[in-house]
Short mmCIF file of C-alpha atoms in Angstrom, two decimals:
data_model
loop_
_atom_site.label_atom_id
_atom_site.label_comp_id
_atom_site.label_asym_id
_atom_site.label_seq_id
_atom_site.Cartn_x
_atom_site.Cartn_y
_atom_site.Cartn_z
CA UNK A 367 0.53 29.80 17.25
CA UNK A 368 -0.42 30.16 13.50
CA UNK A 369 2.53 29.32 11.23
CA UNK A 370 4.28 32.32 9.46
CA UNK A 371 3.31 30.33 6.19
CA UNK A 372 -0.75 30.56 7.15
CA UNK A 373 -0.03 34.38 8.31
CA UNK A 374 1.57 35.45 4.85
CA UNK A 375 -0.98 33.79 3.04
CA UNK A 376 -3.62 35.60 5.29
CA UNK A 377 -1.97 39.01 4.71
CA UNK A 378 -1.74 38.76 0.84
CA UNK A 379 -5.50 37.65 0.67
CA UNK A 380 -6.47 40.26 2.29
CA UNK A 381 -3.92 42.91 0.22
CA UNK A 382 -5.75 41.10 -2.85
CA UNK A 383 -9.47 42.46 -1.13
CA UNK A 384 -7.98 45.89 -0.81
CA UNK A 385 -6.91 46.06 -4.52
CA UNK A 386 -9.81 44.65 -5.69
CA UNK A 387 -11.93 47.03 -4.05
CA UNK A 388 -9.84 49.98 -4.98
CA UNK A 389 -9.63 48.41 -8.50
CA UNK A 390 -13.54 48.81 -8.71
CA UNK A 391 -13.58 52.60 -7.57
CA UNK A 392 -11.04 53.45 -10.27
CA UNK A 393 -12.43 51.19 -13.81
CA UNK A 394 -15.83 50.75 -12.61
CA UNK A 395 -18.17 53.30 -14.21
CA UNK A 396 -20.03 54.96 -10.90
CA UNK A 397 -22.24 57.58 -10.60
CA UNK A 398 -22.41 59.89 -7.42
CA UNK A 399 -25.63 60.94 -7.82
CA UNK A 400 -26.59 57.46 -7.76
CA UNK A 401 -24.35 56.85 -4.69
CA UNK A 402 -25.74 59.83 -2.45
CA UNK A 403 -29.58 57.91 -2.91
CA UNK A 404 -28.14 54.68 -2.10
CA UNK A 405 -26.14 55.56 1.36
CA UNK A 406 -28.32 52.65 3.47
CA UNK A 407 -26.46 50.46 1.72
CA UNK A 408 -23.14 49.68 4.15
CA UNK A 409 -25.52 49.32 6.74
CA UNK A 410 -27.34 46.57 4.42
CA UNK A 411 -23.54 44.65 4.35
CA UNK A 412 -23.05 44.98 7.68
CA UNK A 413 -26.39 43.18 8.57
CA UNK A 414 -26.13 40.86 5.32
CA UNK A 415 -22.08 39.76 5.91
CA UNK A 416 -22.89 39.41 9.98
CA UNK A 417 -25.92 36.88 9.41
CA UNK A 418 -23.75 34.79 6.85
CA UNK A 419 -20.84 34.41 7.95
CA UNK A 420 -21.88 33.73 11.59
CA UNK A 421 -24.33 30.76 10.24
CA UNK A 422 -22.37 29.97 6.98
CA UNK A 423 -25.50 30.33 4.63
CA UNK A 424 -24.38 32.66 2.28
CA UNK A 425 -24.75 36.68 2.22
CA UNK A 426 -27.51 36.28 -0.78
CA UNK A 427 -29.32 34.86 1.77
CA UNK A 428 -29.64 38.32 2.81
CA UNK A 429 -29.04 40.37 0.15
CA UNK A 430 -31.65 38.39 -2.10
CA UNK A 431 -34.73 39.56 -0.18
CA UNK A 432 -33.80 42.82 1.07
CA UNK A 433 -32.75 44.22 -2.31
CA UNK A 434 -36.39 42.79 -3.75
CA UNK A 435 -37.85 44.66 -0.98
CA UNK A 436 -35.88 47.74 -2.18
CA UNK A 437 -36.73 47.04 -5.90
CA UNK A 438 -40.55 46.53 -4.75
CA UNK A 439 -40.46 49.79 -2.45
CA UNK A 440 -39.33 51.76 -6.27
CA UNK A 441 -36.03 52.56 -3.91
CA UNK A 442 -33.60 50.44 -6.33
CA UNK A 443 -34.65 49.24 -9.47
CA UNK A 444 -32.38 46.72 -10.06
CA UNK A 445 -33.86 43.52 -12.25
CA UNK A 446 -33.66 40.00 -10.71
CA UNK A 447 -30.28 39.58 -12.79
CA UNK A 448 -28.64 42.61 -11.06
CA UNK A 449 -29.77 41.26 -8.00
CA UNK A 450 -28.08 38.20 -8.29
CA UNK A 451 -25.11 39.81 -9.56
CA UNK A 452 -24.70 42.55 -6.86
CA UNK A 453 -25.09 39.84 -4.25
CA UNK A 454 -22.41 37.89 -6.19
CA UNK A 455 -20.34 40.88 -6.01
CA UNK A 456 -20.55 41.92 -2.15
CA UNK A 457 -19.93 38.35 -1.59
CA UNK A 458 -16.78 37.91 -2.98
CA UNK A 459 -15.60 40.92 -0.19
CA UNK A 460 -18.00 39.46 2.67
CA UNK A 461 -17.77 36.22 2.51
CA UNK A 462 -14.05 36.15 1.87
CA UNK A 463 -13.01 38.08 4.93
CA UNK A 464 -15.22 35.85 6.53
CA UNK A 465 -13.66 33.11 5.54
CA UNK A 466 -10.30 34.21 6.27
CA UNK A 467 -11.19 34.89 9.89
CA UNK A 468 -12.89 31.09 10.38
CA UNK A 469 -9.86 29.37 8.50
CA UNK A 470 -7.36 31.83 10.09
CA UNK A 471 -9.17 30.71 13.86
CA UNK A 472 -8.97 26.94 13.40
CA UNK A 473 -5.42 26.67 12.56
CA UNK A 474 -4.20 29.67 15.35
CA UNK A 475 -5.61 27.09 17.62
CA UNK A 476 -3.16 24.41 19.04
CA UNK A 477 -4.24 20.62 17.95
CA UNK A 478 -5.53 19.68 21.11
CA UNK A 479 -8.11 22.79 21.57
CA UNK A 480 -9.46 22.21 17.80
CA UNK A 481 -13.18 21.11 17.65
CA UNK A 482 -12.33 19.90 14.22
CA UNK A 483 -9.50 18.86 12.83
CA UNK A 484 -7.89 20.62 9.91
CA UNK A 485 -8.31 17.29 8.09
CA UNK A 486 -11.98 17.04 8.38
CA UNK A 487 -12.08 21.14 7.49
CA UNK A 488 -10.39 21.14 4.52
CA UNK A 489 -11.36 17.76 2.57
CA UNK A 490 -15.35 19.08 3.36
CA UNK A 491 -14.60 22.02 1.73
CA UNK A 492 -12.36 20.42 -1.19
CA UNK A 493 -15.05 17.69 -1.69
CA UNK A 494 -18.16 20.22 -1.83
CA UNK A 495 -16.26 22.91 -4.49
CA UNK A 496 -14.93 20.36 -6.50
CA UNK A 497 -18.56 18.71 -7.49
CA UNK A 498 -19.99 22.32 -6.96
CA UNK A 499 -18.12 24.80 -9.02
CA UNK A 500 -18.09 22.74 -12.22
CA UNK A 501 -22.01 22.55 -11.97
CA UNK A 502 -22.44 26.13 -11.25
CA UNK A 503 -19.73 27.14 -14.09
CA UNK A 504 -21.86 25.22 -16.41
CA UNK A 505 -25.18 26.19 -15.68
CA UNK A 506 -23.86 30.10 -15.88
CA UNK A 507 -22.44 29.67 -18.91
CA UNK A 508 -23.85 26.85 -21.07
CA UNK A 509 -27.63 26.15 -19.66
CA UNK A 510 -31.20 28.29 -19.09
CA UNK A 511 -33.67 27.39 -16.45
CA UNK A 512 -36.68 29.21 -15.23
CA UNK A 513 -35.41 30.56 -11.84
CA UNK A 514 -38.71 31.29 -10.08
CA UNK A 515 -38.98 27.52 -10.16
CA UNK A 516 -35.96 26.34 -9.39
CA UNK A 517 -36.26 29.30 -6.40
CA UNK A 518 -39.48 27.43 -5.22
CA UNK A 519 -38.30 23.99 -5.13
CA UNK A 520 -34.99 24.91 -3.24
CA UNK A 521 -36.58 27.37 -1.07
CA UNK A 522 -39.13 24.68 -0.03
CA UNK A 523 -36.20 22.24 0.91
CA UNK A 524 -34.82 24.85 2.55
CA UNK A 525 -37.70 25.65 4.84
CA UNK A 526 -37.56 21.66 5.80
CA UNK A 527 -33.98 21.77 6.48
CA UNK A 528 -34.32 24.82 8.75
CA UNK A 529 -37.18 23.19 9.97
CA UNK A 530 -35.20 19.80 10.66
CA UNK A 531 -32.30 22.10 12.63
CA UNK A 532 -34.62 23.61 14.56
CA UNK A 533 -36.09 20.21 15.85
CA UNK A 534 -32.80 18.19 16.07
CA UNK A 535 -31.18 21.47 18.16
CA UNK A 536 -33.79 20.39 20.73
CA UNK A 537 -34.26 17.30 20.65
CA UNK A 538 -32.19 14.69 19.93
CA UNK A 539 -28.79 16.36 19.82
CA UNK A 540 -29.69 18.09 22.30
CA UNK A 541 -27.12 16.52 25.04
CA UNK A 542 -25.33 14.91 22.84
CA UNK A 543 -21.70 15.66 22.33
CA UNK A 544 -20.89 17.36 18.92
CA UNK A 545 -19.31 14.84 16.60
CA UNK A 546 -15.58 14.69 16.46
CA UNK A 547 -14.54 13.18 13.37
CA UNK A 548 -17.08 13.65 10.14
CA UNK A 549 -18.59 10.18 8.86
CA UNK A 550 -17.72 8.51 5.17
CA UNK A 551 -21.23 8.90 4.70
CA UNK A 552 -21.07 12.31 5.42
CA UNK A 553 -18.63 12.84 2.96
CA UNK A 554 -20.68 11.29 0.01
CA UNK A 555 -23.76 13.07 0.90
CA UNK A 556 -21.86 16.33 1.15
CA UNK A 557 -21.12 15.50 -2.57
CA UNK A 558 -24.23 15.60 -4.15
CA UNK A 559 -24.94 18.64 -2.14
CA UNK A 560 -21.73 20.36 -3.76
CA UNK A 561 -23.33 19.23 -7.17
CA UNK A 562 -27.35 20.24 -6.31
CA UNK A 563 -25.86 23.72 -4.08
CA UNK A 564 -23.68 24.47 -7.27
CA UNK A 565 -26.79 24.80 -9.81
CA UNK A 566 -28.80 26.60 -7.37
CA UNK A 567 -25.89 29.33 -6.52
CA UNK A 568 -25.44 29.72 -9.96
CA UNK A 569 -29.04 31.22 -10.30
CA UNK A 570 -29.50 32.68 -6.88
CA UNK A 571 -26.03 33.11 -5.66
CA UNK A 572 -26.70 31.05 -2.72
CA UNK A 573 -26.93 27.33 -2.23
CA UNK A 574 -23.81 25.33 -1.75
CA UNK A 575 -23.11 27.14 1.40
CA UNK A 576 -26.65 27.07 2.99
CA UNK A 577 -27.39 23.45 2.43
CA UNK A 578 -23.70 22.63 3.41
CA UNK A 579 -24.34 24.76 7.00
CA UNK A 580 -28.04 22.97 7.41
CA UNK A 581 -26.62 19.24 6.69
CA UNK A 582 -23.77 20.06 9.06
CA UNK A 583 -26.01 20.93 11.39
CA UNK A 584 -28.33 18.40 11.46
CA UNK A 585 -25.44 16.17 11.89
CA UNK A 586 -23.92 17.96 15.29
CA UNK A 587 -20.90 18.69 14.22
CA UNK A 588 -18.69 21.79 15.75
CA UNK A 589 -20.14 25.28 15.10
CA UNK A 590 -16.46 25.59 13.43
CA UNK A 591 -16.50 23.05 10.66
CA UNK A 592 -20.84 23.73 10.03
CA UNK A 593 -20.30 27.56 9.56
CA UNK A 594 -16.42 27.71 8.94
CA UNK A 595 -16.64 25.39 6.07
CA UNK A 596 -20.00 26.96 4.99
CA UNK A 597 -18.45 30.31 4.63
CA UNK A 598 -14.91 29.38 3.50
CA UNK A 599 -17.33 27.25 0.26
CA UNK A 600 -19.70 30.35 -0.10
CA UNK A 601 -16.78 32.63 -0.67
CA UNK A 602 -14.91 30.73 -3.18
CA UNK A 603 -18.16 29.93 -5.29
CA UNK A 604 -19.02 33.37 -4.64
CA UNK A 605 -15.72 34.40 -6.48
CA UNK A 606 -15.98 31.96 -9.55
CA UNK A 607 -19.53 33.12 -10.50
CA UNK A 608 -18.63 36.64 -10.15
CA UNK A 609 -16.90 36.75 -13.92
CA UNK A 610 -20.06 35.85 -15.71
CA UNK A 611 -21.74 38.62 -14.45
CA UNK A 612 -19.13 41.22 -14.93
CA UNK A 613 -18.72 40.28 -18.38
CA UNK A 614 -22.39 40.07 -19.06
CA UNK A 615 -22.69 43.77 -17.51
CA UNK A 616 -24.88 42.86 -15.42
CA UNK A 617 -23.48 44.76 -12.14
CA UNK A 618 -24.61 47.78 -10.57
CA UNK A 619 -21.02 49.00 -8.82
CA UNK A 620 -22.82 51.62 -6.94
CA UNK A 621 -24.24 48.84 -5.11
CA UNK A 622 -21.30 47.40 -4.82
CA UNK A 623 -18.87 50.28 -3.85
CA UNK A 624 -21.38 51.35 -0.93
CA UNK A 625 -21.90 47.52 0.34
CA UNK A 626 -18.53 45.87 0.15
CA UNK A 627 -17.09 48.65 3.53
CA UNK A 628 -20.38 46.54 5.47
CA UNK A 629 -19.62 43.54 4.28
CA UNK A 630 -16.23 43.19 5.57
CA UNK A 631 -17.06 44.92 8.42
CA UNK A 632 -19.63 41.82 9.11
CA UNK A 633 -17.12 39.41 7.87
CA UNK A 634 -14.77 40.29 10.23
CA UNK A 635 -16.74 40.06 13.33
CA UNK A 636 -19.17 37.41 12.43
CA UNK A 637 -16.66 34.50 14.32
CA UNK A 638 -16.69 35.84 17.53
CA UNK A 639 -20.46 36.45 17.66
CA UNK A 640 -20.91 32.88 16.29
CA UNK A 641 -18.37 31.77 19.26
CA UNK A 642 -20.57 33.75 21.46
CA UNK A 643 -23.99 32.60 20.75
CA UNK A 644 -22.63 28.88 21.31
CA UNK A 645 -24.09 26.04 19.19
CA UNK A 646 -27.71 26.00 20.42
CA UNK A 647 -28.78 29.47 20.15
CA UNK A 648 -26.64 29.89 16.81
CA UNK A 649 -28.07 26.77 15.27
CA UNK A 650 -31.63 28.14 16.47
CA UNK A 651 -31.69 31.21 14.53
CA UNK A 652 -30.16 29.81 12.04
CA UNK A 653 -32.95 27.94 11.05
CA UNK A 654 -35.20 30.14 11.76
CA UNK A 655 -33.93 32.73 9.54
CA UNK A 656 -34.01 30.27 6.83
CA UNK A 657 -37.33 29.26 6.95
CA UNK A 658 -38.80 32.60 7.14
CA UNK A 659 -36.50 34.28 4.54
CA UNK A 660 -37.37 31.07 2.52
CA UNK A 661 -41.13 31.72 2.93
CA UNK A 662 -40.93 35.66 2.31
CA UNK A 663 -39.06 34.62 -0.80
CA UNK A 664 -42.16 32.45 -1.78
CA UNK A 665 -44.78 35.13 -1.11
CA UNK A 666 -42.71 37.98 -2.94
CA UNK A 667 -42.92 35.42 -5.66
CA UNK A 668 -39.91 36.76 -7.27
#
């Protein structure tokens, strides 16, 4: 049974989601004309929070190519920074309701029926954020890169991961048991991919949790610590990039208004379908969504 500690802290985070939704309706400036041309949009969170919180990767994942679609098809005409910034936004609702639901799962289950431990859970996720949020804080606030080729360069390791998950899915870890305990090595590596994953989300608003869900992957561990971990990382990087962007102005909130209802609607069921699918399948489309958002990415050369 979960602990009345872990469901108090559950309730209040998601009380915080509610007022911080309701908080946006009532300071943000929005404009209903605006709002009536943009009512696809909660079906765009729905789709965007399902796919990332039931792989881990990140809603921008998502949100990333489908708005440049929009912006290309004259529908939206956001810039590349609002972009990024809306898919920071819808994120922070998404991803966190997400996360509450994978962290929320793993400890409602008794000890003996975890696939991870709560250990191994929370020290991947404490090790990642710590070397990833101070890198993606910094290059926000204090550094300028060309994103189209930092976009190229990660989306091309990204194809290879998804590539790599793909192949290892089949093949070699294919009968194997799913590791039970994560590796020391595993834990250094997943450092420097808090530290590369944190300068990437801080352009593109996803990184960290997509090369954190791949690695995992690759590895065989439990479809609970690759995507719960993923998801539980995305959120909280999600939420400490948001600021810059709201300061800077550089958020649409009619975007955001009409998303965020999807998002968590995705959020909240993306678990069980992950449950559901079972490692194999889940790890399958995984990757292939990654390599062919990664190479639609490329050709829209944004």
């Amino acid at each position: 049974m979960m602990g009345d500690w872990h469901r108090r802290t559950v309730g209040m985070a998601m009380m915080a989601l509610a007022i911080a939704y309701a908080a946006i309706w009532i300071a943000a400036p929005v404009d209903p004309r605006l709002l009536r041309s943009l009512w696809f949009l909660p079906c765009i969170g729905l789709l965007g929070a399902t796919i990332a919180n039931t792989s881990g990767t990140g809603g921008g994942v998502v949100f990333i190519p489908v708005f440049n679609i929009l912006r290309e098809m004259q529908v939206m005409t956001l810039d590349r920074t609002q972009v990024v910034a809306a898919s920071f936004l819808i994120q922070c609702f998404g991803m966190s309701i997400g996360a509450l639901r994978w962290a929320s799962g793993l400890h409602a289950q008794p000890a003996e029926a975890r696939e991870a431990t709560l250990a191994d859970f929370w020290r991947v996720v404490a090790i990642v954020l710590m070397c990833a949020l101070p890198v993606e804080l910094t290059t926000q606030w204090m550094t300028r890169f060309n994103p189209h080729d930092v976009l190229l360069a990660f989306k091309g390791f990204s194809i290879l991961l998804g590539l790599a998950v793909i192949v290892t899915t089949w093949t070699v870890n294919r009968h194997r048991p799913a590791n039970a305990h994560v590796h020391p090595v595993d834990f250094i590596v997943l450092a420097l991919i808090g530290l590369t994953g944190g300068f990437v989300t801080a352009l593109f608003s996803v990184g960290v949790g997509e090369l954190v869900a791949l690695y995992l992957f690759i590895r065989h561990y439990p479809v609970v610590l690759c995507a719960g971990t993923a998801v539980v990382i995305s959120s909280l990087s999600c939420i400490a990039g948001a600021l810059f962007h709201i300061l800077h102005g550089n958020v649409v909130w009619e975007v955001v208004v009409l998303a965020v209802p999807g998002a968590l609607v995705g959020g909240w069921f993306a678990r069980p379908v992950a449950l559901w699918l079972g490692a194999k399948r889940l790890k399958t489309l995984d990757g292939c969504w990654i390599v062919a958002s990664s190479l639609y990415l490329i050709a829209l050369n944004i």
